[in-house]
Amino acid sequence: MKKGLKKSLLATMVMSAAFSFGITAKASGATFKDVPSKHWAYNAIEQVANKKLVAGYQDGTFKPSGNVTRAEFATFLARTFDGDKRENETFDDVSDTHWAKDAVEEGIALGFIQPSDYKNNKFEPSKAMTRQEIAKWLANGLNAINPEYGEIASTIQEGKYTLLPIAEMYKGGLNKSEYGNVGLMLGTGLMSGFEDGSFKATGNTTRAEIATILIRFEEAKKKNPGTIKALNELVEVATTGTNMLSATKFEYKKEDPFTNIIGKPHSFTRNNSGAATIEKMIFVEGDTLQKALNSSVFAKMFVGKNTFFFEGNNNVIQVFTEMTFTSNREKLTIDDYSNGSTSTFISNVGIQDKLKVQNYGLTTLDADNWGSFLKKDKKVKYWTERINEYEVGRLDGHTTDDGTRFSYRRYK
């Protein structure tokens, strides 16, 4: 079919769909009668309507709370590319007269739609999209624009120490095969977790939410992924177990990186009460809650209203450490634990904001169940919290039993 004839036919199909399904484009600057100016997504909906990325319905509504379907999102996302690439491979249930056929073909050509993801060559265009599926399409779309996005997603996906600041990381509910896509969403800010910390991978997404996502996607297309701090943090943790370099003004002492000590035992030699290993370490700067939340993509996982801050002291930093401990004693007291180690990295303080512990499914030290938690010969993994004050140039570190050391200093 000739390109001009195909576009003409497409226009006819879209117009037909508008009458059949109530979908119609809004004029530039127009508002929708079901999206008042006080609606949380009002500005985003106005922007995508004016850019003709998203259409409303014939009755003048936008239906902001309605779930977005595969056919709709294929159309919306294709419009952000506005290209002429098409893949003639079709699904059995997307006929030549289907109003979204051209968009689906463009999505396949660009790679954000992958036919292999759909069984029996059925696209199910009217099916509501899950957040996991949307994350995958967006990740594929970013990769089509800049392959560096795809490399970052792969690094997060395959990382030995990958940590995502969502509840599903410890509670379950997200396939590991989706870590890269979801990590890319969290790092770019295209999608985020909910107030309870969950990503809700199998949940649906509303048209209002899609409007905000499309605006963010337009911005992400213009960025150099290597300059996005949150992505750098996610990659650093995935590959090294810590976000120290990307989130703070610290640097390693030569040849003493954090990876040196991961998983290696550090015995409590002062009283032979047990041995610990350090697995991950997350640094969060900020002397107030808001500054802390703005400083790191991981902050929302650990800090909250009950986190203690030394307000006015910018040299103080919160350090959250995931570690294991194996007790040598039948009854281990807090004093045994606190006084047994020579390392400043071993904290006897659990995560202070209990809502974060609950929402994110974190295991942490708790004074109320100390005795039953750290049992003799039982290896237990948990998170601790500590507050350190750092002067420029001061060296700090941790040494394991085999003499391996992790050393760093503040350079600014």
mmCIF file of C-alpha atoms in Angstrom:
data_model
loop_
_atom_site.group_PDB
_atom_site.id
_atom_site.type_symbol
_atom_site.label_atom_id
_atom_site.label_comp_id
_atom_site.label_asym_id
_atom_site.label_seq_id
_atom_site.Cartn_x
_atom_site.Cartn_y
_atom_site.Cartn_z
ATOM 1 C CA MET A 1 0.000 0.000 0.000
ATOM 2 C CA LYS A 2 1.342 3.445 -0.869
ATOM 3 C CA LYS A 3 2.269 5.629 2.087
ATOM 4 C CA GLY A 4 -0.116 8.453 1.141
ATOM 5 C CA LEU A 5 -3.016 6.076 0.643
ATOM 6 C CA LYS A 6 -2.193 4.355 3.952
ATOM 7 C CA LYS A 7 -2.237 7.664 5.851
ATOM 8 C CA SER A 8 -5.520 8.605 4.200
ATOM 9 C CA LEU A 9 -7.026 5.282 5.187
ATOM 10 C CA LEU A 10 -5.644 5.729 8.716
ATOM 11 C CA ALA A 11 -7.329 9.115 9.026
ATOM 12 C CA THR A 12 -10.603 7.569 7.953
ATOM 13 C CA MET A 13 -10.177 4.737 10.471
ATOM 14 C CA VAL A 14 -9.412 7.133 13.327
ATOM 15 C CA MET A 15 -12.428 9.257 12.463
ATOM 16 C CA SER A 16 -14.571 6.142 12.330
ATOM 17 C CA ALA A 17 -13.228 5.076 15.710
ATOM 18 C CA ALA A 18 -14.060 8.493 17.134
ATOM 19 C CA PHE A 19 -17.710 7.963 16.331
ATOM 20 C CA SER A 20 -17.715 4.304 17.304
ATOM 21 C CA PHE A 21 -15.878 4.615 20.611
ATOM 22 C CA GLY A 22 -16.431 8.247 21.517
ATOM 23 C CA ILE A 23 -12.784 9.266 21.049
ATOM 24 C CA THR A 24 -12.000 12.642 19.554
ATOM 25 C CA ALA A 25 -9.121 15.082 19.618
ATOM 26 C CA LYS A 26 -9.514 18.309 21.598
ATOM 27 C CA ALA A 27 -8.615 21.691 20.263
ATOM 28 C CA SER A 28 -5.390 23.276 21.465
ATOM 29 C CA GLY A 29 -5.837 25.006 24.820
ATOM 30 C CA ALA A 30 -9.227 23.376 25.447
ATOM 31 C CA THR A 31 -10.173 21.863 28.769
ATOM 32 C CA PHE A 32 -12.107 18.717 29.539
ATOM 33 C CA LYS A 33 -15.284 19.027 31.526
ATOM 34 C CA ASP A 34 -14.273 16.189 33.863
ATOM 35 C CA VAL A 35 -10.800 17.618 34.547
ATOM 36 C CA PRO A 36 -11.234 20.755 36.687
ATOM 37 C CA SER A 37 -8.283 23.059 37.255
ATOM 38 C CA LYS A 38 -7.922 21.641 40.783
ATOM 39 C CA HIS A 39 -7.389 18.102 39.470
ATOM 40 C CA TRP A 40 -3.913 16.855 40.443
ATOM 41 C CA ALA A 41 -3.042 16.076 36.796
ATOM 42 C CA TYR A 42 -4.724 19.126 35.238
ATOM 43 C CA ASN A 43 -1.539 20.741 33.903
ATOM 44 C CA ALA A 44 -0.159 17.479 32.496
ATOM 45 C CA ILE A 45 -3.465 16.634 30.816
ATOM 46 C CA GLU A 46 -3.638 20.106 29.279
ATOM 47 C CA GLN A 47 -0.078 19.782 27.996
ATOM 48 C CA VAL A 48 -0.538 16.396 26.345
ATOM 49 C CA ALA A 49 -3.847 17.525 24.844
ATOM 50 C CA ASN A 50 -2.285 20.680 23.405
ATOM 51 C CA LYS A 51 0.604 18.645 22.000
ATOM 52 C CA LYS A 52 -1.961 16.240 20.532
ATOM 53 C CA LEU A 53 -0.343 13.299 22.232
ATOM 54 C CA VAL A 54 -3.530 12.233 24.003
ATOM 55 C CA ALA A 55 -7.130 12.676 22.867
ATOM 56 C CA GLY A 56 -10.313 13.084 24.820
ATOM 57 C CA TYR A 57 -13.770 11.723 24.097
ATOM 58 C CA GLN A 58 -16.541 13.011 21.859
ATOM 59 C CA ASP A 59 -18.660 14.062 24.830
ATOM 60 C CA GLY A 60 -15.933 16.485 25.990
ATOM 61 C CA THR A 61 -14.564 14.263 28.737
ATOM 62 C CA PHE A 62 -11.073 12.896 29.305
ATOM 63 C CA LYS A 63 -11.984 10.131 31.762
ATOM 64 C CA PRO A 64 -8.856 10.704 33.890
ATOM 65 C CA SER A 65 -9.647 7.776 36.178
ATOM 66 C CA GLY A 66 -10.151 5.319 33.334
ATOM 67 C CA ASN A 67 -7.502 2.647 32.781
ATOM 68 C CA VAL A 68 -5.320 3.079 29.710
ATOM 69 C CA THR A 69 -5.501 0.233 27.203
ATOM 70 C CA ARG A 70 -2.756 -1.242 25.045
ATOM 71 C CA ALA A 71 -4.204 0.330 21.911
ATOM 72 C CA GLU A 72 -4.435 3.741 23.587
ATOM 73 C CA PHE A 73 -0.940 3.685 25.012
ATOM 74 C CA ALA A 74 0.510 2.442 21.724
ATOM 75 C CA THR A 75 -1.093 5.467 20.083
ATOM 76 C CA PHE A 76 0.050 7.929 22.752
ATOM 77 C CA LEU A 77 3.625 6.674 22.858
ATOM 78 C CA ALA A 78 3.921 6.499 19.070
ATOM 79 C CA ARG A 79 2.912 10.152 18.887
ATOM 80 C CA THR A 80 5.891 11.144 21.034
ATOM 81 C CA PHE A 81 8.171 9.755 18.300
ATOM 82 C CA ASP A 82 6.224 11.108 15.318
ATOM 83 C CA GLY A 83 8.279 8.998 12.931
ATOM 84 C CA ASP A 84 7.630 7.045 9.775
ATOM 85 C CA LYS A 85 9.031 3.655 10.788
ATOM 86 C CA ARG A 86 6.511 0.834 10.494
ATOM 87 C CA GLU A 87 6.704 -2.933 10.919
ATOM 88 C CA ASN A 88 4.241 -4.851 8.777
ATOM 89 C CA GLU A 89 4.128 -7.714 11.246
ATOM 90 C CA THR A 90 0.613 -7.694 12.652
ATOM 91 C CA PHE A 91 -1.374 -9.344 15.407
ATOM 92 C CA ASP A 92 -4.337 -11.520 14.553
ATOM 93 C CA ASP A 93 -6.663 -9.267 16.567
ATOM 94 C CA VAL A 94 -5.394 -5.932 15.137
ATOM 95 C CA SER A 95 -7.043 -5.817 11.733
ATOM 96 C CA ASP A 96 -6.241 -3.477 8.867
ATOM 97 C CA THR A 97 -9.246 -1.380 9.879
ATOM 98 C CA HIS A 98 -8.379 -1.152 13.586
ATOM 99 C CA TRP A 99 -7.973 2.497 14.614
ATOM 100 C CA ALA A 100 -4.646 1.802 16.421
ATOM 101 C CA LYS A 101 -3.071 -0.412 13.734
ATOM 102 C CA ASP A 102 -0.606 2.221 12.504
ATOM 103 C CA ALA A 103 0.522 3.017 16.050
ATOM 104 C CA VAL A 104 0.991 -0.663 16.867
ATOM 105 C CA GLU A 105 3.072 -1.151 13.724
ATOM 106 C CA GLU A 106 5.205 1.859 14.683
ATOM 107 C CA GLY A 107 5.594 0.501 18.208
ATOM 108 C CA ILE A 108 6.853 -2.795 16.828
ATOM 109 C CA ALA A 109 9.255 -1.018 14.467
ATOM 110 C CA LEU A 110 10.664 1.126 17.272
ATOM 111 C CA GLY A 111 10.861 -1.825 19.621
ATOM 112 C CA PHE A 112 8.687 -0.605 22.465
ATOM 113 C CA ILE A 113 6.157 -3.281 21.509
ATOM 114 C CA GLN A 114 7.665 -6.752 21.210
ATOM 115 C CA PRO A 115 5.353 -9.342 19.611
ATOM 116 C CA SER A 116 7.127 -12.159 21.471
ATOM 117 C CA ASP A 117 5.631 -10.808 24.718
ATOM 118 C CA TYR A 118 2.128 -11.718 23.570
ATOM 119 C CA LYS A 119 0.805 -15.260 23.306
ATOM 120 C CA ASN A 120 -0.789 -16.786 20.225
ATOM 121 C CA ASN A 121 -0.147 -13.607 18.234
ATOM 122 C CA LYS A 122 -2.935 -11.883 20.180
ATOM 123 C CA PHE A 123 -2.325 -8.266 21.214
ATOM 124 C CA GLU A 124 -5.640 -7.775 23.024
ATOM 125 C CA PRO A 125 -5.742 -4.061 22.167
ATOM 126 C CA SER A 126 -8.596 -3.269 24.560
ATOM 127 C CA LYS A 127 -6.904 -4.824 27.574
ATOM 128 C CA ALA A 128 -5.904 -2.472 30.397
ATOM 129 C CA MET A 129 -2.137 -2.227 30.750
ATOM 130 C CA THR A 130 -0.313 -3.205 33.914
ATOM 131 C CA ARG A 131 2.323 -0.920 35.380
ATOM 132 C CA GLN A 132 4.929 -3.596 34.723
ATOM 133 C CA GLU A 133 3.983 -3.642 31.044
ATOM 134 C CA ILE A 134 4.040 0.147 30.821
ATOM 135 C CA ALA A 135 7.495 0.180 32.419
ATOM 136 C CA LYS A 136 8.734 -2.242 29.776
ATOM 137 C CA TRP A 137 7.332 -0.233 26.875
ATOM 138 C CA LEU A 138 8.823 2.976 28.225
ATOM 139 C CA ALA A 139 12.200 1.335 28.853
ATOM 140 C CA ASN A 140 12.204 -0.019 25.306
ATOM 141 C CA GLY A 141 11.221 3.417 24.042
ATOM 142 C CA LEU A 142 14.109 5.099 25.862
ATOM 143 C CA ASN A 143 16.497 2.512 24.467
ATOM 144 C CA ALA A 144 15.252 3.301 20.950
ATOM 145 C CA ILE A 145 16.205 6.936 21.545
ATOM 146 C CA ASN A 146 19.513 6.322 23.309
ATOM 147 C CA PRO A 147 21.035 2.820 23.686
ATOM 148 C CA GLU A 148 22.772 4.000 26.870
ATOM 149 C CA TYR A 149 19.397 3.714 28.596
ATOM 150 C CA GLY A 150 19.285 0.062 27.602
ATOM 151 C CA GLU A 151 22.800 -0.499 28.923
ATOM 152 C CA ILE A 152 21.832 1.041 32.255
ATOM 153 C CA ALA A 153 18.734 -1.151 32.484
ATOM 154 C CA SER A 154 20.853 -4.240 31.748
ATOM 155 C CA THR A 155 23.369 -3.274 34.428
ATOM 156 C CA ILE A 156 20.623 -2.898 37.016
ATOM 157 C CA GLN A 157 19.005 -6.112 35.827
ATOM 158 C CA GLU A 158 22.174 -8.170 36.049
ATOM 159 C CA GLY A 159 23.753 -6.405 39.023
ATOM 160 C CA LYS A 160 25.151 -8.553 41.782
ATOM 161 C CA TYR A 161 23.990 -6.121 44.464
ATOM 162 C CA THR A 162 20.919 -4.561 42.844
ATOM 163 C CA LEU A 163 18.621 -2.730 45.250
ATOM 164 C CA LEU A 164 15.413 -0.998 44.152
ATOM 165 C CA PRO A 165 13.671 1.444 46.533
ATOM 166 C CA ILE A 166 10.305 -0.307 46.343
ATOM 167 C CA ALA A 167 8.513 -2.629 48.745
ATOM 168 C CA GLU A 168 8.573 -5.532 46.293
ATOM 169 C CA MET A 169 12.348 -5.776 46.704
ATOM 170 C CA TYR A 170 11.912 -7.519 50.065
ATOM 171 C CA LYS A 171 8.222 -8.375 50.127
ATOM 172 C CA GLY A 172 8.167 -9.940 46.672
ATOM 173 C CA GLY A 173 5.720 -9.249 43.867
ATOM 174 C CA LEU A 174 8.107 -8.187 41.113
ATOM 175 C CA ASN A 175 9.878 -10.629 38.815
ATOM 176 C CA LYS A 176 13.647 -10.240 38.732
ATOM 177 C CA SER A 177 13.348 -10.088 34.957
ATOM 178 C CA GLU A 178 11.689 -6.684 35.415
ATOM 179 C CA TYR A 179 14.326 -5.159 37.719
ATOM 180 C CA GLY A 180 16.040 -3.338 34.853
ATOM 181 C CA ASN A 181 12.863 -1.810 33.423
ATOM 182 C CA VAL A 182 11.497 -0.754 36.807
ATOM 183 C CA GLY A 183 14.904 0.550 37.879
ATOM 184 C CA LEU A 184 15.018 2.697 34.761
ATOM 185 C CA MET A 185 11.572 4.082 35.589
ATOM 186 C CA LEU A 186 12.556 4.900 39.171
ATOM 187 C CA GLY A 187 15.875 6.433 38.139
ATOM 188 C CA THR A 188 14.422 8.665 35.436
ATOM 189 C CA GLY A 189 11.351 9.520 37.473
ATOM 190 C CA LEU A 190 9.026 8.348 34.703
ATOM 191 C CA MET A 191 7.273 6.157 37.257
ATOM 192 C CA SER A 192 7.598 5.935 41.013
ATOM 193 C CA GLY A 193 6.428 3.925 43.958
ATOM 194 C CA PHE A 194 3.278 4.675 45.915
ATOM 195 C CA GLU A 195 3.052 6.185 49.371
ATOM 196 C CA ASP A 196 3.236 2.738 50.940
ATOM 197 C CA GLY A 197 6.479 2.039 49.085
ATOM 198 C CA SER A 198 4.985 -0.449 46.614
ATOM 199 C CA PHE A 199 5.356 -0.275 42.849
ATOM 200 C CA LYS A 200 2.172 -2.288 42.213
ATOM 201 C CA ALA A 201 3.591 -3.976 39.135
ATOM 202 C CA THR A 202 0.380 -5.823 38.295
ATOM 203 C CA GLY A 203 -1.850 -2.818 38.946
ATOM 204 C CA ASN A 204 -3.322 -0.688 36.201
ATOM 205 C CA THR A 205 -2.545 2.900 35.231
ATOM 206 C CA THR A 206 -5.088 5.640 34.695
ATOM 207 C CA ARG A 207 -5.248 8.059 31.789
ATOM 208 C CA ALA A 208 -4.371 10.901 34.189
ATOM 209 C CA GLU A 209 -1.230 9.063 35.294
ATOM 210 C CA ILE A 210 -0.316 8.378 31.671
ATOM 211 C CA ALA A 211 -0.535 12.097 30.925
ATOM 212 C CA THR A 212 2.112 12.851 33.562
ATOM 213 C CA ILE A 213 4.250 9.935 32.371
ATOM 214 C CA LEU A 214 4.206 11.185 28.773
ATOM 215 C CA ILE A 215 5.348 14.653 29.852
ATOM 216 C CA ARG A 216 8.228 13.098 31.774
ATOM 217 C CA PHE A 217 9.033 10.849 28.815
ATOM 218 C CA GLU A 218 9.309 13.898 26.549
ATOM 219 C CA GLU A 219 11.822 15.378 28.996
ATOM 220 C CA ALA A 220 13.787 12.130 29.372
ATOM 221 C CA LYS A 221 14.225 11.959 25.609
ATOM 222 C CA LYS A 222 16.306 15.143 25.766
ATOM 223 C CA LYS A 223 18.588 14.057 28.608
ATOM 224 C CA ASN A 224 21.953 12.375 28.679
ATOM 225 C CA PRO A 225 21.268 9.354 30.918
ATOM 226 C CA GLY A 226 24.787 9.525 32.322
ATOM 227 C CA THR A 227 23.942 12.859 33.964
ATOM 228 C CA ILE A 228 20.878 11.584 35.856
ATOM 229 C CA LYS A 229 21.954 11.239 39.487
ATOM 230 C CA ALA A 230 19.332 8.691 40.522
ATOM 231 C CA LEU A 231 20.313 6.382 37.650
ATOM 232 C CA ASN A 232 23.953 6.691 38.664
ATOM 233 C CA GLU A 233 23.034 5.685 42.216
ATOM 234 C CA LEU A 234 21.075 2.642 41.070
ATOM 235 C CA VAL A 235 23.931 1.527 38.825
ATOM 236 C CA GLU A 236 26.573 2.099 41.498
ATOM 237 C CA VAL A 237 24.651 0.047 44.052
ATOM 238 C CA ALA A 238 23.953 -2.713 41.523
ATOM 239 C CA THR A 239 27.650 -3.050 40.733
ATOM 240 C CA THR A 240 29.373 -2.114 43.995
ATOM 241 C CA GLY A 241 26.830 -2.453 46.818
ATOM 242 C CA THR A 242 26.899 1.226 47.764
ATOM 243 C CA ASN A 243 25.845 4.636 46.428
ATOM 244 C CA MET A 244 28.722 6.455 48.126
ATOM 245 C CA LEU A 245 30.376 8.019 45.084
ATOM 246 C CA SER A 246 27.170 9.125 43.359
ATOM 247 C CA ALA A 247 25.334 10.356 46.461
ATOM 248 C CA THR A 248 28.039 12.004 48.587
ATOM 249 C CA LYS A 249 31.208 14.078 48.522
ATOM 250 C CA PHE A 250 33.292 11.065 49.508
ATOM 251 C CA GLU A 251 36.049 9.274 47.665
ATOM 252 C CA TYR A 252 37.810 5.966 48.189
ATOM 253 C CA LYS A 253 41.303 5.722 49.519
ATOM 254 C CA LYS A 254 43.265 4.148 46.688
ATOM 255 C CA GLU A 255 42.628 0.426 46.283
ATOM 256 C CA ASP A 256 40.151 0.311 49.193
ATOM 257 C CA PRO A 257 36.708 0.162 47.484
ATOM 258 C CA PHE A 258 33.576 -1.053 49.232
ATOM 259 C CA THR A 259 33.519 -4.265 47.164
ATOM 260 C CA ASN A 260 36.669 -5.325 49.038
ATOM 261 C CA ILE A 261 34.723 -6.135 52.182
ATOM 262 C CA ILE A 262 31.304 -7.317 50.993
ATOM 263 C CA GLY A 263 30.404 -10.650 52.594
ATOM 264 C CA LYS A 264 33.729 -11.042 54.411
ATOM 265 C CA PRO A 265 33.543 -11.757 58.156
ATOM 266 C CA HIS A 266 34.506 -9.231 60.785
ATOM 267 C CA SER A 267 34.836 -10.901 64.186
ATOM 268 C CA PHE A 268 33.888 -9.124 67.399
ATOM 269 C CA THR A 269 37.340 -9.634 68.885
ATOM 270 C CA ARG A 270 36.802 -7.549 71.991
ATOM 271 C CA ASN A 271 34.527 -10.145 73.579
ATOM 272 C CA ASN A 272 34.217 -12.952 71.011
ATOM 273 C CA SER A 273 30.441 -12.427 70.905
ATOM 274 C CA GLY A 274 30.062 -13.173 67.186
ATOM 275 C CA ALA A 275 30.976 -12.149 63.661
ATOM 276 C CA ALA A 276 29.378 -9.779 61.145
ATOM 277 C CA THR A 277 29.515 -9.266 57.394
ATOM 278 C CA ILE A 278 28.565 -6.090 55.558
ATOM 279 C CA GLU A 279 26.472 -6.550 52.409
ATOM 280 C CA LYS A 280 25.267 -3.092 51.312
ATOM 281 C CA MET A 281 25.723 0.469 52.463
ATOM 282 C CA ILE A 282 23.443 3.389 51.548
ATOM 283 C CA PHE A 283 24.475 6.983 52.260
ATOM 284 C CA VAL A 284 21.867 9.740 52.654
ATOM 285 C CA GLU A 285 22.897 13.368 53.131
ATOM 286 C CA GLY A 286 20.754 16.154 54.557
ATOM 287 C CA ASP A 287 20.161 17.780 57.928
ATOM 288 C CA THR A 288 16.362 17.774 57.475
ATOM 289 C CA LEU A 289 13.890 15.201 56.239
ATOM 290 C CA GLN A 290 13.165 17.086 53.022
ATOM 291 C CA LYS A 291 16.846 17.572 52.186
ATOM 292 C CA ALA A 292 17.482 13.896 52.845
ATOM 293 C CA LEU A 293 14.598 12.820 50.613
ATOM 294 C CA ASN A 294 15.916 15.050 47.840
ATOM 295 C CA SER A 295 19.485 13.796 48.173
ATOM 296 C CA SER A 296 19.105 10.155 47.164
ATOM 297 C CA VAL A 297 16.747 7.888 45.251
ATOM 298 C CA PHE A 298 17.090 5.441 48.172
ATOM 299 C CA ALA A 299 16.226 7.934 50.923
ATOM 300 C CA LYS A 300 12.474 7.299 50.816
ATOM 301 C CA MET A 301 13.178 3.658 51.648
ATOM 302 C CA PHE A 302 14.843 4.461 54.972
ATOM 303 C CA VAL A 303 14.106 7.977 56.246
ATOM 304 C CA GLY A 304 10.777 9.306 57.479
ATOM 305 C CA LYS A 305 9.115 11.459 60.096
ATOM 306 C CA ASN A 306 10.707 9.494 62.932
ATOM 307 C CA THR A 307 14.263 9.680 61.580
ATOM 308 C CA PHE A 308 16.530 11.806 63.751
ATOM 309 C CA PHE A 309 18.457 14.687 62.130
ATOM 310 C CA PHE A 310 21.043 17.140 63.434
ATOM 311 C CA GLU A 311 19.429 20.182 61.848
ATOM 312 C CA GLY A 312 21.903 22.861 60.885
ATOM 313 C CA ASN A 313 24.865 20.484 60.731
ATOM 314 C CA ASN A 314 25.671 19.733 57.092
ATOM 315 C CA ASN A 315 28.611 17.493 58.026
ATOM 316 C CA VAL A 316 26.293 14.815 59.370
ATOM 317 C CA ILE A 317 25.233 11.944 57.154
ATOM 318 C CA GLN A 318 22.876 9.002 57.624
ATOM 319 C CA VAL A 319 24.368 5.603 56.793
ATOM 320 C CA PHE A 320 22.115 2.573 56.360
ATOM 321 C CA THR A 321 23.920 -0.764 56.334
ATOM 322 C CA GLU A 322 22.627 -4.180 55.400
ATOM 323 C CA MET A 323 24.637 -6.770 57.267
ATOM 324 C CA THR A 324 24.577 -10.263 58.706
ATOM 325 C CA PHE A 325 25.529 -11.375 62.180
ATOM 326 C CA THR A 326 26.166 -14.773 63.707
ATOM 327 C CA SER A 327 26.175 -14.887 67.493
ATOM 328 C CA ASN A 328 28.554 -17.053 69.506
ATOM 329 C CA ARG A 329 26.418 -16.769 72.641
ATOM 330 C CA GLU A 330 23.239 -18.390 73.883
ATOM 331 C CA LYS A 331 22.115 -15.042 75.277
ATOM 332 C CA LEU A 332 23.481 -12.039 73.467
ATOM 333 C CA THR A 333 22.855 -8.697 75.160
ATOM 334 C CA ILE A 334 22.863 -5.305 73.525
ATOM 335 C CA ASP A 335 26.005 -4.499 75.481
ATOM 336 C CA ASP A 336 27.703 -7.639 74.133
ATOM 337 C CA TYR A 337 26.914 -6.580 70.602
ATOM 338 C CA SER A 338 27.710 -2.878 71.096
ATOM 339 C CA ASN A 339 31.057 -3.436 72.781
ATOM 340 C CA GLY A 340 32.311 -6.386 70.770
ATOM 341 C CA SER A 341 33.460 -4.731 67.542
ATOM 342 C CA THR A 342 36.349 -2.402 66.804
ATOM 343 C CA SER A 343 34.601 -1.083 63.677
ATOM 344 C CA THR A 344 32.603 2.156 63.632
ATOM 345 C CA PHE A 345 30.506 0.599 60.861
ATOM 346 C CA ILE A 346 28.815 -1.878 63.191
ATOM 347 C CA SER A 347 25.701 -0.147 64.555
ATOM 348 C CA ASN A 348 23.392 -1.410 67.280
ATOM 349 C CA VAL A 349 20.588 0.892 66.094
ATOM 350 C CA GLY A 350 17.811 -0.369 63.861
ATOM 351 C CA ILE A 351 15.926 1.700 61.271
ATOM 352 C CA GLN A 352 14.264 4.378 63.384
ATOM 353 C CA ASP A 353 11.211 5.023 61.239
ATOM 354 C CA LYS A 354 9.105 1.916 61.870
ATOM 355 C CA LEU A 355 6.662 2.829 59.102
ATOM 356 C CA LYS A 356 9.484 2.402 56.587
ATOM 357 C CA VAL A 357 10.357 -0.962 58.104
ATOM 358 C CA GLN A 358 6.738 -2.053 57.769
ATOM 359 C CA ASN A 359 6.085 -0.634 54.295
ATOM 360 C CA TYR A 360 9.290 -1.853 52.681
ATOM 361 C CA GLY A 361 9.467 -5.198 54.459
ATOM 362 C CA LEU A 362 12.840 -4.421 56.005
ATOM 363 C CA THR A 363 14.378 -6.631 58.674
ATOM 364 C CA THR A 364 16.053 -4.488 61.309
ATOM 365 C CA LEU A 365 17.344 -4.579 64.861
ATOM 366 C CA ASP A 366 14.618 -4.152 67.460
ATOM 367 C CA ALA A 367 15.285 -3.724 71.164
ATOM 368 C CA ASP A 368 11.990 -5.463 71.970
ATOM 369 C CA ASN A 369 13.018 -8.785 70.419
ATOM 370 C CA TRP A 370 16.786 -8.614 70.615
ATOM 371 C CA GLY A 371 17.281 -11.923 72.416
ATOM 372 C CA SER A 372 15.052 -13.967 70.115
ATOM 373 C CA PHE A 373 16.376 -12.278 66.992
ATOM 374 C CA LEU A 374 20.115 -12.879 67.312
ATOM 375 C CA LYS A 375 20.387 -16.537 68.305
ATOM 376 C CA LYS A 376 23.554 -18.568 68.681
ATOM 377 C CA ASP A 377 24.977 -19.958 65.426
ATOM 378 C CA LYS A 378 22.102 -18.463 63.398
ATOM 379 C CA LYS A 379 23.149 -16.153 60.558
ATOM 380 C CA VAL A 380 20.708 -13.229 60.476
ATOM 381 C CA LYS A 381 20.517 -10.480 57.846
ATOM 382 C CA TYR A 382 19.175 -7.038 58.764
ATOM 383 C CA TRP A 383 19.526 -3.284 58.242
ATOM 384 C CA THR A 384 21.045 -0.841 60.722
ATOM 385 C CA GLU A 385 21.162 2.928 60.889
ATOM 386 C CA ARG A 386 23.866 5.236 62.161
ATOM 387 C CA ILE A 387 24.682 8.928 62.082
ATOM 388 C CA ASN A 388 28.252 9.995 61.392
ATOM 389 C CA GLU A 389 29.807 13.442 61.342
ATOM 390 C CA TYR A 390 32.524 13.866 58.748
ATOM 391 C CA GLU A 391 35.222 16.512 58.491
ATOM 392 C CA VAL A 392 36.894 17.129 55.164
ATOM 393 C CA GLY A 393 39.915 14.867 54.737
ATOM 394 C CA ARG A 394 39.193 12.573 57.685
ATOM 395 C CA LEU A 395 39.712 8.913 56.818
ATOM 396 C CA ASP A 396 37.223 6.269 57.905
ATOM 397 C CA GLY A 397 36.969 2.574 57.140
ATOM 398 C CA HIS A 398 36.222 -1.015 58.047
ATOM 399 C CA THR A 399 38.538 -4.033 58.157
ATOM 400 C CA THR A 400 37.621 -7.708 57.812
ATOM 401 C CA ASP A 401 39.306 -10.682 59.443
ATOM 402 C CA ASP A 402 41.567 -11.334 56.448
ATOM 403 C CA GLY A 403 42.914 -7.770 56.593
ATOM 404 C CA THR A 404 40.857 -6.462 53.655
ATOM 405 C CA ARG A 405 39.878 -2.834 54.142
ATOM 406 C CA PHE A 406 37.289 -0.375 52.901
ATOM 407 C CA SER A 407 38.548 3.197 53.333
ATOM 408 C CA TYR A 408 37.142 6.549 52.314
ATOM 409 C CA ARG A 409 37.325 10.253 53.101
ATOM 410 C CA ARG A 410 35.297 13.369 52.487
ATOM 411 C CA TYR A 411 36.990 15.542 49.854
ATOM 412 C CA LYS A 412 34.726 18.593 49.952
#
